[in-house]
Amino acid sequence: RERGAAVAGAVRSAGETALERIAVSLTAAAEERDAAAAARAERQSGLDGVRSRVNALATELTQLTDVMHRDEVARAQSQLRIEQLESRITEDHGVAADDLVAEYGPHLPVPVSAADLAEHATSIERGEPSAEPAPAAYDRAVQQRRAALAEKDLAMLGRVNPLALEEFAAMEERYKFLATQLEDIKATRRDLLTVVSEVDDKILEVFTAAYADVAREFELVFVTLFPGGEGRLVLTEPDDMLTSGVDVEARPPGKKIKRLSLLSGGEKSLTAVAMLVAIFRARPSPFYVLDEVEAALDDVNLRRLIGLLDELRQSSQLIIVTHQKPTMEVADALYGVSMAGDGITAVVSQRMRDRAAEHAS
């Protein structure tokens, strides 16, 4: 038993020693574990920082790449624009770009514009004080505005017409032809106006004389047809004989009215006959044709008219269409149209003077 107890004590002592050593080992392992965890955390933090820096640098690289690409595109566009401008300068002006810059570059003063010179000349003509315009220093903004205005004016002019000279020559020839025609027309117009003036003067002379003669004869004839009455011709516009009309005033005996519209049918007819006879007497004609002018007259007025017709036939021949017997009695010859029973018309003639001579014999 003692031996067993000793062995158990030895085992116990060895177990305690082992436990102590295990505890020490566990403590050391825990410390190593904590140190490793701290180191790992520290390394992880450093790795995260490096990754963030890498991402930031990658983003910056992307931005720089985009900027560089845009710059390259802009540079290419600018180079293309320069080449286009150089080509346009050569085509439009026939001058190289370097020569154009040397002669008109921004290092040179800007010449005075034609508008400024014209304004200065206008001021001098008006007597206003005006300093002579001088060349100014180059100002890009000002020159850009002038260029834009010039381009606008050029655009309003339109495209250059290569056939403009030929068209101008043709239009100039056409203009000279039309100008010559216009001068001919003006000369013709002057000649026509002269002729019209002469014709107007002649018309005025002839009408004035004819009116005076007809007015005089009308008063005499009217008194003959209307004993005790009064008739005359009146001009509507005495101051302008060329446009004046002629009114007939008739006052039969025993009446105060003068307007033709207020006369009876017979009086109107007799007044018209008086007007015709007055014209016949003022301007005689070799013959006259009268168609039933006495149809509306009574026997007394018919006798008076026959007396006037008898006076007229002393110098002219009268052809009268009538159904009045008194008129037929004073005729030299009668012509009648009759229709027999067979429906055939026949012309019958009879010389009244020869008939009268036969009766007298």
XYZ file of C-alpha atoms in Angstrom:
361
model
C 0.000 0.000 0.000
C 2.708 2.380 0.840
C 4.283 1.626 -2.468
C 1.003 2.193 -4.211
C 0.623 5.360 -2.277
C 4.085 6.430 -3.261
C 3.383 5.618 -6.868
C 0.124 7.501 -6.719
C 1.918 10.444 -5.101
C 4.541 10.296 -7.794
C 1.851 10.125 -10.481
C 0.042 13.005 -8.853
C 3.187 15.055 -8.633
C 3.978 14.263 -12.237
C 0.404 15.180 -13.264
C 0.590 18.507 -11.467
C 3.912 19.209 -13.086
C 2.438 18.285 -16.436
C -0.557 20.489 -15.780
C 1.696 23.411 -14.898
C 3.711 22.877 -18.000
C 0.532 22.561 -20.066
C -0.809 25.760 -18.521
C 2.446 27.521 -19.354
C 2.258 26.144 -22.900
C -1.371 27.261 -23.252
C -0.492 30.706 -21.964
C 2.411 30.951 -24.402
C 0.225 29.667 -27.248
C -2.506 32.193 -26.380
C 0.047 34.986 -26.365
C 1.423 33.810 -29.691
C -2.116 33.562 -31.030
C -2.968 37.108 -29.899
C 0.297 38.400 -31.344
C -0.438 36.601 -34.644
C -3.995 37.994 -34.702
C -2.718 41.512 -34.049
C -0.118 41.117 -36.771
C -2.779 39.780 -39.131
C -5.097 42.674 -38.365
C -2.248 45.092 -38.896
C -1.327 43.479 -42.206
C -5.039 43.412 -43.257
C -5.311 47.129 -42.488
C -2.195 47.793 -44.513
C -3.570 45.674 -47.366
C -6.873 47.590 -47.313
C -4.973 50.863 -47.469
C -2.900 49.601 -50.379
C -6.063 48.416 -52.195
C -7.720 51.803 -51.673
C -4.633 53.524 -53.002
C -4.565 51.169 -55.988
C -8.247 51.900 -56.722
C -7.661 55.644 -56.413
C -4.654 55.449 -58.697
C -6.641 53.330 -61.176
C -9.433 55.919 -61.190
C -6.932 58.726 -61.639
C -5.276 56.769 -64.452
C -8.643 56.335 -66.157
C -9.347 60.062 -65.850
C -5.933 60.965 -67.140
C -6.427 58.548 -70.039
C -9.769 60.166 -70.903
C -8.277 63.643 -70.690
C -5.383 62.607 -72.860
C -7.799 61.061 -75.381
C -9.909 64.206 -75.472
C -6.803 66.311 -75.887
C -5.653 64.122 -78.733
C -9.080 64.391 -80.404
C -9.142 68.151 -79.883
C -5.601 68.391 -81.224
C -6.561 66.360 -84.285
C -9.666 68.540 -84.819
C -7.616 71.689 -84.407
C -5.043 70.395 -86.855
C -7.805 69.522 -89.326
C -9.372 72.975 -88.859
C -5.992 74.593 -89.466
C -5.486 72.573 -92.617
C -8.996 73.479 -93.827
C -8.366 77.158 -93.128
C -5.058 77.041 -94.947
C -6.745 75.336 -97.904
C -9.572 77.889 -97.883
C -7.091 80.768 -97.691
C -5.233 79.369 -100.671
C -8.445 78.834 -102.680
C -10.150 82.134 -101.809
C -7.189 84.506 -101.746
C -4.410 82.668 -103.584
C -2.002 83.451 -100.729
C -0.109 81.053 -98.479
C -1.073 81.034 -94.815
C 2.375 82.197 -93.677
C 2.305 85.131 -96.111
C -1.211 86.040 -94.983
C -0.159 86.034 -91.317
C 2.946 88.078 -92.160
C 0.860 90.726 -93.952
C -2.320 90.718 -91.850
C -1.328 89.035 -88.605
C -2.395 90.184 -85.132
C 0.996 91.812 -84.597
C 0.074 94.452 -87.187
C -2.343 97.382 -86.616
C -5.832 96.991 -88.078
C -6.402 99.262 -91.137
C -9.200 101.817 -91.064
C -12.474 100.411 -92.423
C -14.279 101.874 -95.409
C -17.288 102.731 -93.213
C -15.097 104.840 -90.893
C -13.539 106.634 -93.877
C -17.009 107.321 -95.366
C -18.274 108.619 -92.024
C -15.244 110.887 -91.737
C -15.785 112.210 -95.280
C -19.480 112.841 -94.540
C -18.598 114.765 -91.390
C -16.111 116.902 -93.324
C -18.759 117.635 -95.995
C -21.215 118.740 -93.314
C -18.548 120.974 -91.807
C -18.414 119.052 -88.552
C -15.070 118.652 -86.758
C -13.817 115.115 -87.207
C -10.396 113.596 -86.569
C -8.989 111.458 -89.314
C -9.365 107.787 -88.312
C -6.094 105.964 -87.629
C -5.209 102.262 -87.599
C -6.054 100.553 -84.278
C -4.361 97.774 -82.362
C -5.616 94.245 -82.954
C -8.463 93.249 -80.648
C -9.600 89.679 -81.192
C -13.157 90.202 -79.909
C -13.671 93.314 -82.054
C -12.261 91.649 -85.149
C -14.402 88.565 -84.574
C -17.490 90.755 -84.523
C -16.365 92.500 -87.715
C -15.673 89.146 -89.351
C -19.100 87.818 -88.351
C -20.766 90.946 -89.756
C -18.740 90.679 -92.960
C -19.668 87.020 -93.347
C -23.325 87.911 -92.856
C -23.122 90.608 -95.514
C -21.299 88.200 -97.827
C -23.979 85.570 -97.279
C -26.666 88.109 -98.169
C -24.855 88.773 -101.455
C -25.202 85.104 -102.343
C -22.980 82.900 -104.398
C -20.629 84.319 -106.986
C -22.114 84.059 -110.460
C -19.369 83.246 -112.987
C -21.650 84.395 -115.808
C -22.312 87.762 -114.203
C -20.175 89.695 -116.731
C -21.930 88.106 -119.693
C -25.334 88.681 -118.111
C -24.377 92.272 -117.333
C -23.321 92.856 -120.943
C -26.609 91.408 -122.189
C -28.632 93.454 -119.691
C -26.664 96.580 -120.593
C -27.419 96.044 -124.269
C -31.064 95.439 -123.406
C -31.087 98.587 -121.290
C -29.644 100.682 -124.110
C -32.256 99.266 -126.487
C -35.099 99.982 -124.072
C -33.688 103.438 -123.328
C -33.687 104.184 -127.059
C -37.240 102.871 -127.356
C -38.266 104.965 -124.363
C -36.825 108.095 -125.929
C -38.673 107.287 -129.158
C -41.880 106.801 -127.205
C -41.339 110.089 -125.366
C -40.737 111.871 -128.658
C -43.820 110.208 -130.146
C -45.809 111.188 -127.076
C -44.713 114.798 -127.463
C -45.691 114.708 -131.130
C -49.049 113.119 -130.275
C -49.707 115.683 -127.571
C -48.911 118.397 -130.093
C -51.313 116.812 -132.583
C -53.953 116.386 -129.879
C -53.543 120.020 -128.914
C -53.881 121.087 -132.535
C -56.918 118.821 -132.972
C -58.459 120.214 -129.790
C -57.898 123.739 -131.029
C -59.456 122.837 -134.378
C -62.365 121.061 -132.682
C -62.879 124.063 -130.421
C -62.840 126.382 -133.399
C -65.196 124.237 -135.475
C -67.552 123.496 -132.569
C -67.689 127.127 -131.484
C -68.530 128.268 -134.983
C -71.028 125.444 -135.517
C -72.671 126.071 -132.152
C -73.043 129.776 -132.862
C -74.554 129.108 -136.301
C -76.899 126.347 -135.072
C -77.994 128.401 -132.050
C -78.814 131.357 -134.316
C -80.730 129.222 -136.807
C -82.537 127.344 -134.010
C -83.945 130.555 -132.613
C -85.220 131.547 -136.103
C -86.623 128.100 -136.909
C -88.262 127.761 -133.501
C -90.035 131.068 -133.930
C -91.222 129.893 -137.336
C -92.608 126.622 -135.950
C -93.871 128.197 -132.706
C -94.997 131.760 -133.523
C -94.805 133.793 -130.336
C -92.654 131.160 -128.628
C -89.002 131.230 -127.666
C -86.274 128.614 -128.051
C -82.525 128.611 -127.630
C -79.486 126.415 -127.134
C -77.522 126.636 -123.860
C -74.050 125.245 -123.080
C -73.823 123.192 -119.887
C -70.183 124.251 -119.356
C -69.492 127.496 -121.198
C -65.945 127.709 -119.788
C -64.926 124.363 -121.319
C -66.280 124.009 -124.812
C -64.557 120.661 -125.410
C -66.439 118.865 -122.629
C -69.564 120.969 -122.598
C -72.938 119.572 -123.453
C -75.817 121.388 -125.154
C -79.221 121.824 -123.568
C -82.312 122.804 -125.534
C -84.653 125.295 -123.916
C -88.100 125.539 -125.555
C -91.012 127.729 -124.490
C -94.064 127.336 -126.752
C -96.405 130.342 -126.976
C -98.628 130.764 -123.956
C -96.466 128.545 -121.702
C -93.800 129.377 -119.140
C -92.107 125.980 -119.067
C -88.728 125.499 -120.749
C -87.898 121.891 -119.940
C -88.447 119.458 -122.791
C -89.724 116.764 -120.434
C -92.733 118.920 -119.619
C -93.778 119.455 -123.256
C -96.433 117.438 -125.041
C -95.523 114.729 -127.566
C -96.220 116.970 -130.536
C -94.249 119.862 -129.038
C -91.300 117.577 -128.352
C -91.411 116.253 -131.913
C -91.652 119.759 -133.366
C -88.772 120.961 -131.183
C -86.633 118.044 -132.389
C -87.526 118.908 -135.983
C -86.606 122.523 -135.288
C -83.215 121.357 -134.028
C -82.662 119.229 -137.141
C -83.700 122.026 -139.511
C -81.431 124.462 -137.658
C -78.497 122.068 -138.158
C -79.462 121.648 -141.840
C -79.553 125.406 -142.362
C -76.331 126.052 -140.426
C -74.378 123.311 -142.227
C -76.163 122.533 -145.504
C -75.898 119.096 -147.123
C -76.617 118.026 -150.714
C -79.509 115.836 -149.580
C -81.427 114.846 -146.445
C -83.349 111.697 -145.522
C -86.288 112.202 -143.130
C -88.335 109.285 -141.796
C -91.848 110.294 -140.666
C -90.636 113.338 -138.770
C -94.129 114.889 -138.988
C -96.081 111.837 -137.809
C -96.982 113.393 -134.439
C -97.822 116.875 -135.778
C -101.261 118.332 -136.223
C -102.303 120.008 -139.472
C -101.265 123.542 -138.454
C -97.789 122.571 -137.315
C -97.459 120.266 -140.317
C -98.078 123.227 -142.640
C -95.394 125.215 -140.836
C -92.917 122.340 -141.166
C -93.742 121.945 -144.842
C -92.907 125.618 -145.289
C -89.446 125.018 -143.777
C -88.920 121.930 -145.907
C -89.868 123.939 -148.978
C -87.114 126.416 -148.088
C -84.601 123.583 -147.630
C -85.299 121.987 -150.996
C -84.255 125.170 -152.722
C -80.617 124.175 -152.048
C -80.807 120.453 -151.217
C -82.682 117.323 -152.168
C -85.078 115.887 -149.579
C -86.007 112.224 -149.287
C -88.974 111.950 -146.937
C -90.735 108.832 -145.705
C -94.276 109.945 -144.844
C -97.927 109.017 -144.617
C -99.145 112.615 -144.481
C -101.051 113.810 -147.516
C -100.002 117.489 -147.231
C -96.379 116.399 -147.348
C -97.016 114.304 -150.432
C -98.720 117.232 -152.145
C -95.594 119.397 -152.079
C -93.268 116.583 -153.262
C -91.718 116.577 -156.735
C -91.963 112.787 -157.006
C -93.708 110.026 -155.089
C -92.538 106.450 -154.665
C -94.848 103.907 -153.102
C -94.759 100.194 -152.388
C -97.998 98.246 -152.806
C -98.986 94.601 -152.709
C -101.449 93.133 -155.187
C -103.797 90.250 -154.594
C -101.195 87.730 -155.641
C -98.958 88.805 -152.711
C -96.278 90.308 -154.964
C -95.092 93.766 -154.010
C -94.645 96.453 -156.613
C -93.010 99.882 -156.619
C -95.137 102.715 -157.952
C -93.654 106.107 -158.863
C -95.221 109.374 -159.937
C -93.652 112.741 -160.694
C -95.970 115.300 -159.149
C -94.686 118.266 -161.135
C -95.417 116.546 -164.436
C -98.844 115.553 -163.113
C -99.578 119.147 -162.166
C -98.502 120.332 -165.600
C -100.848 117.828 -167.262
C -103.755 119.042 -165.169
C -102.925 122.641 -165.997
C -102.898 121.915 -169.746
